[in-house]
Amino acid sequence: MENSSSSALKKPILHVECCLKTLSTVRYDLIRTSIEQFLREFKTSVPCHSEITDYRDVEILRENIEYLRIDDVFGDSSEIQTLDSVTLSIHVYQLDENDAADEYDEENNVLTANYWDLPSRELEGLWDILVFDGNIKTKLLDYAHTLLMFSDVGVDSNIIPMNKVVLLHGPAGTGKTTICRAFAHKLSIRMAGRYTNAKLVEINSHSLFSKWFSESGKLVQKMFHQINEMADSDDSFICVLIDEVESLSAARKSALSGSEPSDAVRVVNALLTQIDKLKRKKNVLILTTSNITQAIDLAFIDRADIVQYIGFPSHQAIYSILSGCINELIRVKIVIDHSLLEWRVLELHLHARENPSVKLHMISSKCLGVSGRILRKLPFLAHARYLRSYQTCSIEEFLSALELIVDEEISARQKVAGIFTSTVGL
């Protein structure tokens, strides 16, 4: 028979996120205790990915909380959780209100990086609206959870390598950079009780390879010296984002072929050496992206713990993205309220051709091969082109406009692709 302690360890962990008001000065531990007491006393079960609003009868919560969210559950796939069957993990945080800060190297007049203090108002909510196929977000969170646990218990990284490097690759516009920013923001919330501050450092990889390669080495050294200084504090959590990392590989390949000076090789090697040094830091995670899979240097791929392809969204993901955009227009009353069906129940209604959800299902099928970046522009373009004079419109009117703009955009992009193909053929 299992004892009570081993049974408790097997309880799934339910994550609860509490964002405090900007001016709140209450101690985080008091808020955590009050939230747990409120949930245990007044809730028997809660749905995942929902907002709790009936805490306002509790004075300390009403005066200090901006919003309270039931996020997800680790270790269980059920959408509704009974509170006596889970272990609550309550994350209390405050948002930084500042925009990203630019880091310039004045001597060479180049933008070397952008810095976010996390959690950031600018990035808040981004994680929740991102839609990907294949549970990519869950995979990233599970990776971070295991990485933290292995580091805490002192797993020898010489025996089990943990380079703390993630590589997301795939076509442009599929959300690789966005999910990296959102992931860093999410981790800063999940680790708010562990670290007093967190930062996202987004490196401009193109600036590292100026036409004066002898200066690039100095830029690399200076930048990573600053990152190492940040990571020296045990109270800080640092995420480093290197976007379009294939530019590093391209520089080295050009140098080896003789088209670029040998300084380029030394610069790239210096960067890889700096990344190797950062893996010794428990509080640093390196996130990288690439649009050109074939150009990524094998030396870099070998360093990545996760190599994840992110492609164009599937039919289901397209429907989720477009329905999320339409729900936002419903929220602000541009589109007259009409609930859209979730994908999992939509198949039961496909025979009902007049149902708006079925119409959106059909429109979504036309968008296969279109990136998430373009998909999110379509509702705006539909309104701007066909509904601009409308203060509000019905869901049927909006979907008709959306279908027209989808047909136009696909036709326009096919023409561009045809011109490009014929030009290449010449």
CSV table of C-alpha atoms in Angstrom, one decimal:
chain,number,residue,atom,x,y,z
A,1,MET,CA,0.0,0.0,0.0
A,2,GLU,CA,1.3,3.5,-0.9
A,3,ASN,CA,1.7,5.9,2.0
A,4,SER,CA,0.1,9.3,1.9
A,5,SER,CA,3.2,11.2,1.0
A,6,SER,CA,3.9,9.1,-2.1
A,7,SER,CA,0.3,9.6,-3.2
A,8,ALA,CA,0.6,13.3,-2.7
A,9,LEU,CA,3.6,13.4,-5.0
A,10,LYS,CA,1.6,11.8,-7.7
A,11,LYS,CA,-1.1,14.5,-7.6
A,12,PRO,CA,-1.1,16.7,-10.7
A,13,ILE,CA,0.1,20.2,-10.3
A,14,LEU,CA,-2.5,22.9,-11.1
A,15,HIS,CA,-0.9,26.2,-12.0
A,16,VAL,CA,-2.7,29.4,-10.8
A,17,GLU,CA,-1.4,32.8,-12.0
A,18,CYS,CA,-2.1,36.0,-10.0
A,19,CYS,CA,-1.2,39.3,-11.5
A,20,LEU,CA,-1.1,42.1,-8.9
A,21,LYS,CA,-2.0,45.7,-9.6
A,22,THR,CA,0.9,47.9,-10.5
A,23,LEU,CA,0.8,49.9,-7.3
A,24,SER,CA,0.3,46.9,-5.0
A,25,THR,CA,2.9,46.5,-2.2
A,26,VAL,CA,1.5,43.5,-0.5
A,27,ARG,CA,3.8,40.6,0.2
A,28,TYR,CA,3.5,37.8,-2.3
A,29,ASP,CA,3.3,35.0,0.3
A,30,LEU,CA,0.2,36.7,1.9
A,31,ILE,CA,-1.5,36.7,-1.5
A,32,ARG,CA,-0.6,33.1,-2.1
A,33,THR,CA,-2.0,32.0,1.2
A,34,SER,CA,-5.2,34.0,0.7
A,35,ILE,CA,-5.7,32.6,-2.8
A,36,GLU,CA,-5.3,29.0,-1.7
A,37,GLN,CA,-7.6,29.6,1.2
A,38,PHE,CA,-10.2,31.2,-1.1
A,39,LEU,CA,-10.0,28.4,-3.7
A,40,ARG,CA,-10.1,25.6,-1.2
A,41,GLU,CA,-13.1,27.1,0.7
A,42,PHE,CA,-15.2,28.3,-2.2
A,43,LYS,CA,-14.3,26.1,-5.1
A,44,THR,CA,-14.8,22.4,-5.5
A,45,SER,CA,-13.5,22.3,-9.1
A,46,VAL,CA,-12.2,24.7,-11.6
A,47,PRO,CA,-11.8,24.6,-15.4
A,48,CYS,CA,-8.3,25.1,-16.8
A,49,HIS,CA,-7.5,28.2,-18.8
A,50,SER,CA,-10.2,30.2,-17.1
A,51,GLU,CA,-10.3,33.5,-15.2
A,52,ILE,CA,-11.6,33.6,-11.6
A,53,THR,CA,-13.6,36.8,-10.8
A,54,ASP,CA,-15.6,36.1,-7.7
A,55,TYR,CA,-12.7,36.7,-5.3
A,56,ARG,CA,-13.7,40.3,-4.7
A,57,ASP,CA,-15.5,39.6,-1.4
A,58,VAL,CA,-12.1,38.9,0.0
A,59,GLU,CA,-10.6,42.3,0.9
A,60,ILE,CA,-6.9,41.6,0.4
A,61,LEU,CA,-7.6,40.0,-3.0
A,62,ARG,CA,-10.0,42.7,-4.2
A,63,GLU,CA,-7.6,45.5,-3.3
A,64,ASN,CA,-4.4,44.0,-4.8
A,65,ILE,CA,-5.3,41.6,-7.7
A,66,GLU,CA,-5.6,42.8,-11.3
A,67,TYR,CA,-6.7,39.3,-12.4
A,68,LEU,CA,-6.6,35.7,-11.3
A,69,ARG,CA,-6.2,32.9,-13.8
A,70,ILE,CA,-6.4,29.1,-13.7
A,71,ASP,CA,-3.7,28.2,-16.2
A,72,ASP,CA,-3.0,24.6,-16.9
A,73,VAL,CA,-2.3,21.4,-15.1
A,74,PHE,CA,1.0,19.5,-15.2
A,75,GLY,CA,0.6,15.7,-15.1
A,76,ASP,CA,-3.0,15.4,-16.2
A,77,SER,CA,-5.0,16.1,-19.4
A,78,SER,CA,-8.4,16.8,-17.8
A,79,GLU,CA,-9.8,20.2,-18.5
A,80,ILE,CA,-11.8,20.5,-15.2
A,81,GLN,CA,-9.9,19.8,-12.0
A,82,THR,CA,-11.3,19.0,-8.6
A,83,LEU,CA,-9.2,20.9,-6.1
A,84,ASP,CA,-8.9,18.0,-3.6
A,85,SER,CA,-7.2,16.0,-6.4
A,86,VAL,CA,-4.4,18.5,-7.3
A,87,THR,CA,-1.5,20.3,-5.8
A,88,LEU,CA,-1.9,24.0,-6.2
A,89,SER,CA,1.1,26.0,-7.6
A,90,ILE,CA,0.3,29.7,-7.2
A,91,HIS,CA,2.4,32.2,-9.1
A,92,VAL,CA,2.1,35.8,-8.0
A,93,TYR,CA,3.7,38.5,-10.1
A,94,GLN,CA,3.6,42.2,-11.2
A,95,LEU,CA,4.0,43.4,-14.7
A,96,ASP,CA,6.8,45.7,-15.8
A,97,GLU,CA,5.2,48.6,-17.6
A,98,ASN,CA,8.2,49.7,-19.7
A,99,ASP,CA,8.8,48.9,-23.3
A,100,ALA,CA,11.8,46.9,-24.5
A,101,ALA,CA,15.1,48.9,-24.2
A,102,ASP,CA,17.5,49.1,-27.1
A,103,GLU,CA,21.2,48.4,-26.6
A,104,TYR,CA,23.5,50.3,-29.0
A,105,ASP,CA,27.2,50.0,-29.5
A,106,GLU,CA,27.9,53.7,-29.9
A,107,GLU,CA,31.4,53.1,-31.2
A,108,ASN,CA,30.2,51.1,-34.2
A,109,ASN,CA,26.7,52.7,-34.3
A,110,VAL,CA,24.9,49.3,-34.4
A,111,LEU,CA,21.9,48.0,-32.5
A,112,THR,CA,23.2,44.9,-30.6
A,113,ALA,CA,20.2,43.8,-28.5
A,114,ASN,CA,16.8,44.6,-27.0
A,115,TYR,CA,16.1,44.1,-23.3
A,116,TRP,CA,12.8,43.3,-21.6
A,117,ASP,CA,12.3,43.3,-17.9
A,118,LEU,CA,10.0,40.3,-17.2
A,119,PRO,CA,7.1,39.8,-16.7
A,120,SER,CA,6.3,42.5,-19.2
A,121,ARG,CA,3.0,44.3,-19.9
A,122,GLU,CA,4.0,44.2,-23.6
A,123,LEU,CA,4.2,40.4,-23.6
A,124,GLU,CA,1.3,39.6,-21.2
A,125,GLY,CA,-1.3,37.3,-22.7
A,126,LEU,CA,0.8,36.5,-25.8
A,127,TRP,CA,1.4,32.9,-24.7
A,128,ASP,CA,-2.4,32.2,-24.4
A,129,ILE,CA,-3.3,33.4,-27.9
A,130,LEU,CA,-0.6,31.5,-29.8
A,131,VAL,CA,-1.9,28.4,-31.7
A,132,PHE,CA,0.4,25.7,-32.8
A,133,ASP,CA,0.0,22.0,-33.8
A,134,GLY,CA,1.6,19.2,-31.8
A,135,ASN,CA,1.5,20.6,-28.3
A,136,ILE,CA,4.7,22.7,-28.8
A,137,LYS,CA,3.9,24.9,-25.9
A,138,THR,CA,3.5,22.0,-23.5
A,139,LYS,CA,6.7,20.5,-24.8
A,140,LEU,CA,8.6,23.7,-24.0
A,141,LEU,CA,7.1,24.0,-20.5
A,142,ASP,CA,7.9,20.3,-19.7
A,143,TYR,CA,11.5,20.9,-20.9
A,144,ALA,CA,11.9,23.9,-18.6
A,145,HIS,CA,10.4,22.0,-15.7
A,146,THR,CA,12.8,19.0,-16.1
A,147,LEU,CA,15.8,21.3,-16.7
A,148,LEU,CA,15.1,23.2,-13.5
A,149,MET,CA,14.6,19.9,-11.5
A,150,PHE,CA,17.8,18.3,-12.9
A,151,SER,CA,19.8,21.5,-12.1
A,152,ASP,CA,18.3,21.7,-8.6
A,153,VAL,CA,19.3,18.1,-7.6
A,154,GLY,CA,22.7,18.5,-9.1
A,155,VAL,CA,22.6,16.1,-12.1
A,156,ASP,CA,26.1,16.0,-13.6
A,157,SER,CA,25.9,17.7,-17.0
A,158,ASN,CA,29.0,15.8,-18.1
A,159,ILE,CA,27.0,12.6,-17.8
A,160,ILE,CA,23.7,13.9,-18.9
A,161,PRO,CA,24.3,16.9,-21.1
A,162,MET,CA,22.0,19.9,-20.6
A,163,ASN,CA,23.1,22.8,-22.8
A,164,LYS,CA,20.1,24.9,-22.1
A,165,VAL,CA,19.6,25.7,-25.8
A,166,VAL,CA,16.4,25.5,-27.7
A,167,LEU,CA,16.2,25.8,-31.5
A,168,LEU,CA,13.0,26.5,-33.3
A,169,HIS,CA,13.2,26.4,-37.1
A,170,GLY,CA,10.8,26.6,-40.1
A,171,PRO,CA,9.3,29.0,-42.6
A,172,ALA,CA,9.1,32.8,-42.0
A,173,GLY,CA,5.9,34.0,-40.3
A,174,THR,CA,5.1,30.9,-38.4
A,175,GLY,CA,5.6,32.4,-34.9
A,176,LYS,CA,9.0,31.2,-33.9
A,177,THR,CA,10.2,34.6,-32.5
A,178,THR,CA,6.9,35.3,-30.9
A,179,ILE,CA,6.7,32.0,-29.1
A,180,CYS,CA,10.3,32.5,-27.8
A,181,ARG,CA,9.3,35.9,-26.3
A,182,ALA,CA,6.1,34.5,-24.9
A,183,PHE,CA,7.9,31.4,-23.5
A,184,ALA,CA,10.5,33.7,-21.7
A,185,HIS,CA,7.6,35.7,-20.3
A,186,LYS,CA,5.7,32.6,-19.2
A,187,LEU,CA,8.8,31.2,-17.4
A,188,SER,CA,9.3,34.5,-15.6
A,189,ILE,CA,5.8,34.1,-14.2
A,190,ARG,CA,6.3,30.4,-13.3
A,191,MET,CA,9.6,31.3,-11.6
A,192,ALA,CA,8.4,34.5,-9.8
A,193,GLY,CA,8.7,32.8,-6.4
A,194,ARG,CA,12.2,31.7,-7.2
A,195,TYR,CA,13.8,34.7,-8.8
A,196,THR,CA,13.2,38.4,-7.9
A,197,ASN,CA,13.8,39.6,-11.4
A,198,ALA,CA,14.0,38.2,-14.9
A,199,LYS,CA,15.2,39.6,-18.3
A,200,LEU,CA,14.8,38.7,-21.9
A,201,VAL,CA,17.9,39.7,-24.0
A,202,GLU,CA,17.1,39.6,-27.7
A,203,ILE,CA,20.4,39.6,-29.7
A,204,ASN,CA,20.5,41.2,-33.1
A,205,SER,CA,22.6,38.5,-34.8
A,206,HIS,CA,23.0,40.5,-38.0
A,207,SER,CA,24.8,43.3,-36.0
A,208,LEU,CA,27.4,40.9,-34.8
A,209,PHE,CA,28.7,40.5,-38.3
A,210,SER,CA,29.4,44.0,-39.5
A,211,LYS,CA,31.5,44.6,-42.5
A,212,TRP,CA,34.4,45.2,-40.1
A,213,PHE,CA,34.8,41.7,-38.8
A,214,SER,CA,37.6,42.6,-36.5
A,215,GLU,CA,35.1,44.8,-34.6
A,216,SER,CA,32.5,42.0,-34.5
A,217,GLY,CA,34.6,39.9,-32.1
A,218,LYS,CA,34.7,42.8,-29.7
A,219,LEU,CA,30.9,43.2,-30.0
A,220,VAL,CA,30.4,39.5,-29.1
A,221,GLN,CA,32.7,39.6,-26.2
A,222,LYS,CA,31.1,42.8,-24.8
A,223,MET,CA,27.6,41.6,-25.2
A,224,PHE,CA,28.2,38.2,-23.5
A,225,HIS,CA,30.2,39.9,-20.8
A,226,GLN,CA,27.0,41.9,-19.9
A,227,ILE,CA,24.9,38.7,-20.0
A,228,ASN,CA,27.3,36.9,-17.7
A,229,GLU,CA,27.2,39.8,-15.3
A,230,MET,CA,23.4,39.7,-15.2
A,231,ALA,CA,23.5,35.9,-14.6
A,232,ASP,CA,26.0,36.3,-11.7
A,233,SER,CA,23.1,37.2,-9.5
A,234,ASP,CA,21.3,34.2,-8.1
A,235,ASP,CA,18.2,36.3,-7.9
A,236,SER,CA,18.0,36.8,-11.7
A,237,PHE,CA,16.6,34.6,-14.4
A,238,ILE,CA,18.0,35.4,-17.9
A,239,CYS,CA,16.6,34.3,-21.3
A,240,VAL,CA,18.8,35.0,-24.3
A,241,LEU,CA,17.0,35.0,-27.7
A,242,ILE,CA,19.2,34.8,-30.9
A,243,ASP,CA,16.8,35.3,-33.8
A,244,GLU,CA,17.7,34.0,-37.3
A,245,VAL,CA,20.7,32.1,-36.0
A,246,GLU,CA,21.4,30.8,-39.5
A,247,SER,CA,23.2,34.1,-40.2
A,248,LEU,CA,26.0,32.9,-37.8
A,249,SER,CA,26.3,29.7,-39.9
A,250,ALA,CA,26.3,31.6,-43.1
A,251,ALA,CA,29.1,33.8,-41.9
A,252,ARG,CA,31.3,30.8,-41.1
A,253,LYS,CA,30.5,29.0,-44.3
A,254,SER,CA,31.4,32.1,-46.3
A,255,ALA,CA,34.7,32.5,-44.4
A,256,LEU,CA,35.6,28.8,-45.0
A,257,SER,CA,34.9,29.2,-48.7
A,258,GLY,CA,37.2,32.2,-48.9
A,259,SER,CA,34.5,34.8,-49.6
A,260,GLU,CA,34.8,36.4,-46.2
A,261,PRO,CA,37.9,37.0,-44.0
A,262,SER,CA,39.0,34.5,-41.5
A,263,ASP,CA,38.0,36.9,-38.7
A,264,ALA,CA,34.4,35.6,-39.4
A,265,VAL,CA,35.4,32.1,-38.3
A,266,ARG,CA,36.9,33.5,-35.1
A,267,VAL,CA,33.8,35.5,-34.4
A,268,VAL,CA,31.4,32.6,-34.8
A,269,ASN,CA,33.6,30.3,-32.8
A,270,ALA,CA,33.8,32.9,-30.1
A,271,LEU,CA,30.0,33.0,-30.0
A,272,LEU,CA,29.7,29.3,-29.7
A,273,THR,CA,32.3,29.3,-26.9
A,274,GLN,CA,30.3,32.0,-25.1
A,275,ILE,CA,27.1,29.8,-25.4
A,276,ASP,CA,29.1,26.9,-24.0
A,277,LYS,CA,30.1,29.0,-21.0
A,278,LEU,CA,26.5,30.1,-20.3
A,279,LYS,CA,25.3,26.5,-20.0
A,280,ARG,CA,27.1,26.4,-16.6
A,281,LYS,CA,24.7,29.0,-15.3
A,282,LYS,CA,21.5,27.5,-13.7
A,283,ASN,CA,19.6,30.7,-14.3
A,284,VAL,CA,20.2,31.1,-18.1
A,285,LEU,CA,18.2,29.7,-21.0
A,286,ILE,CA,19.1,30.3,-24.7
A,287,LEU,CA,16.3,30.4,-27.3
A,288,THR,CA,17.2,30.5,-31.0
A,289,THR,CA,15.2,30.6,-34.3
A,290,SER,CA,16.0,29.9,-37.9
A,291,ASN,CA,14.1,30.5,-41.1
A,292,ILE,CA,16.5,28.5,-43.3
A,293,THR,CA,16.9,25.0,-41.9
A,294,GLN,CA,19.5,23.9,-44.4
A,295,ALA,CA,21.8,26.8,-43.4
A,296,ILE,CA,22.0,25.9,-39.7
A,297,ASP,CA,25.5,24.9,-38.7
A,298,LEU,CA,25.8,21.4,-37.4
A,299,ALA,CA,28.0,22.6,-34.6
A,300,PHE,CA,25.1,24.7,-33.3
A,301,ILE,CA,22.4,22.0,-33.8
A,302,ASP,CA,24.5,19.6,-31.7
A,303,ARG,CA,24.3,22.1,-28.8
A,304,ALA,CA,20.5,22.3,-28.8
A,305,ASP,CA,18.5,20.2,-26.3
A,306,ILE,CA,15.4,20.7,-28.4
A,307,VAL,CA,15.3,21.1,-32.2
A,308,GLN,CA,11.7,21.8,-33.0
A,309,TYR,CA,10.2,22.4,-36.5
A,310,ILE,CA,7.4,24.9,-36.6
A,311,GLY,CA,5.5,24.8,-39.9
A,312,PHE,CA,2.4,26.4,-41.4
A,313,PRO,CA,-0.7,25.8,-39.3
A,314,SER,CA,-3.1,22.9,-40.0
A,315,HIS,CA,-6.7,23.3,-40.8
A,316,GLN,CA,-7.6,23.0,-37.2
A,317,ALA,CA,-5.0,25.5,-36.1
A,318,ILE,CA,-6.2,28.0,-38.8
A,319,TYR,CA,-9.8,27.7,-37.6
A,320,SER,CA,-8.6,28.3,-34.0
A,321,ILE,CA,-6.6,31.4,-35.0
A,322,LEU,CA,-9.4,32.9,-37.1
A,323,SER,CA,-12.0,32.2,-34.5
A,324,GLY,CA,-9.8,33.7,-31.8
A,325,CYS,CA,-9.6,36.9,-33.9
A,326,ILE,CA,-13.3,37.0,-34.5
A,327,ASN,CA,-14.0,36.4,-30.8
A,328,GLU,CA,-11.9,39.5,-30.1
A,329,LEU,CA,-14.0,41.6,-32.5
A,330,ILE,CA,-17.1,40.2,-30.8
A,331,ARG,CA,-15.7,41.2,-27.4
A,332,VAL,CA,-15.2,44.9,-28.6
A,333,LYS,CA,-18.7,44.8,-30.3
A,334,ILE,CA,-17.4,45.3,-33.8
A,335,VAL,CA,-19.1,42.0,-34.7
A,336,ILE,CA,-22.5,41.3,-33.2
A,337,ASP,CA,-22.2,38.5,-30.6
A,338,HIS,CA,-22.5,35.0,-31.9
A,339,SER,CA,-20.6,32.1,-30.3
A,340,LEU,CA,-18.4,30.0,-32.6
A,341,LEU,CA,-18.1,26.3,-32.0
A,342,GLU,CA,-14.9,24.7,-30.8
A,343,TRP,CA,-13.2,22.5,-33.3
A,344,ARG,CA,-13.9,19.3,-31.3
A,345,VAL,CA,-17.7,19.7,-31.7
A,346,LEU,CA,-17.7,21.3,-35.1
A,347,GLU,CA,-17.7,18.0,-37.0
A,348,LEU,CA,-21.2,17.2,-35.6
A,349,HIS,CA,-22.5,20.4,-37.3
A,350,LEU,CA,-20.8,20.3,-40.7
A,351,HIS,CA,-24.1,19.4,-42.4
A,352,ALA,CA,-25.6,22.8,-41.3
A,353,ARG,CA,-24.3,25.0,-44.1
A,354,GLU,CA,-25.8,28.2,-42.7
A,355,ASN,CA,-24.0,27.8,-39.4
A,356,PRO,CA,-21.3,30.6,-39.1
A,357,SER,CA,-18.9,28.1,-37.6
A,358,VAL,CA,-19.3,25.8,-40.6
A,359,LYS,CA,-18.7,28.8,-42.9
A,360,LEU,CA,-15.5,29.6,-41.0
A,361,HIS,CA,-14.5,26.0,-41.3
A,362,MET,CA,-14.8,26.3,-45.1
A,363,ILE,CA,-12.9,29.6,-45.2
A,364,SER,CA,-10.2,28.1,-43.1
A,365,SER,CA,-9.7,25.2,-45.5
A,366,LYS,CA,-8.8,27.8,-48.2
A,367,CYS,CA,-5.9,29.1,-46.0
A,368,LEU,CA,-3.8,26.0,-45.9
A,369,GLY,CA,-0.2,26.9,-46.5
A,370,VAL,CA,-0.7,30.5,-45.2
A,371,SER,CA,1.5,31.6,-42.2
A,372,GLY,CA,0.0,32.5,-38.8
A,373,ARG,CA,1.4,36.1,-39.3
A,374,ILE,CA,-0.7,36.5,-42.4
A,375,LEU,CA,-3.8,34.8,-41.0
A,376,ARG,CA,-4.0,37.3,-38.1
A,377,LYS,CA,-3.9,40.2,-40.6
A,378,LEU,CA,-6.9,38.9,-42.6
A,379,PRO,CA,-9.7,40.0,-40.2
A,380,PHE,CA,-8.3,43.6,-40.2
A,381,LEU,CA,-8.0,43.6,-44.0
A,382,ALA,CA,-11.5,42.2,-44.4
A,383,HIS,CA,-13.0,45.0,-42.3
A,384,ALA,CA,-10.8,47.7,-43.9
A,385,ARG,CA,-11.8,46.6,-47.4
A,386,TYR,CA,-15.4,45.7,-47.2
A,387,LEU,CA,-16.9,46.8,-43.8
A,388,ARG,CA,-15.1,50.1,-43.0
A,389,SER,CA,-18.4,52.1,-43.0
A,390,TYR,CA,-20.0,49.7,-40.5
A,391,GLN,CA,-20.0,50.6,-36.8
A,392,THR,CA,-21.1,47.0,-36.2
A,393,CYS,CA,-21.8,44.1,-38.4
A,394,SER,CA,-23.3,40.6,-38.1
A,395,ILE,CA,-21.2,37.5,-38.0
A,396,GLU,CA,-22.6,36.6,-41.5
A,397,GLU,CA,-21.5,39.9,-43.0
A,398,PHE,CA,-18.1,39.6,-41.5
A,399,LEU,CA,-17.5,36.1,-42.7
A,400,SER,CA,-18.6,37.1,-46.2
A,401,ALA,CA,-16.0,39.9,-46.1
A,402,LEU,CA,-13.4,37.5,-44.7
A,403,GLU,CA,-14.0,35.0,-47.5
A,404,LEU,CA,-13.6,37.7,-50.1
A,405,ILE,CA,-10.3,38.9,-48.7
A,406,VAL,CA,-9.0,35.4,-48.3
A,407,ASP,CA,-9.6,34.8,-52.0
A,408,GLU,CA,-7.9,38.1,-52.9
A,409,GLU,CA,-4.9,37.4,-50.8
A,410,ILE,CA,-4.4,33.9,-52.0
A,411,SER,CA,-4.7,35.0,-55.7
A,412,ALA,CA,-2.2,37.9,-55.1
A,413,ARG,CA,0.3,35.6,-53.5
A,414,GLN,CA,0.0,33.0,-56.2
A,415,LYS,CA,0.8,35.7,-58.8
A,416,VAL,CA,3.8,36.8,-56.8
A,417,ALA,CA,5.0,33.1,-56.5
A,418,GLY,CA,4.4,32.7,-60.3
A,419,ILE,CA,6.5,35.8,-61.1
A,420,PHE,CA,9.2,34.6,-58.8
A,421,THR,CA,9.2,31.1,-60.3
A,422,SER,CA,9.4,32.4,-63.9
A,423,THR,CA,12.2,34.9,-62.9
A,424,VAL,CA,14.2,32.1,-61.4
A,425,GLY,CA,13.6,30.0,-64.5
A,426,LEU,CA,15.2,32.7,-66.6
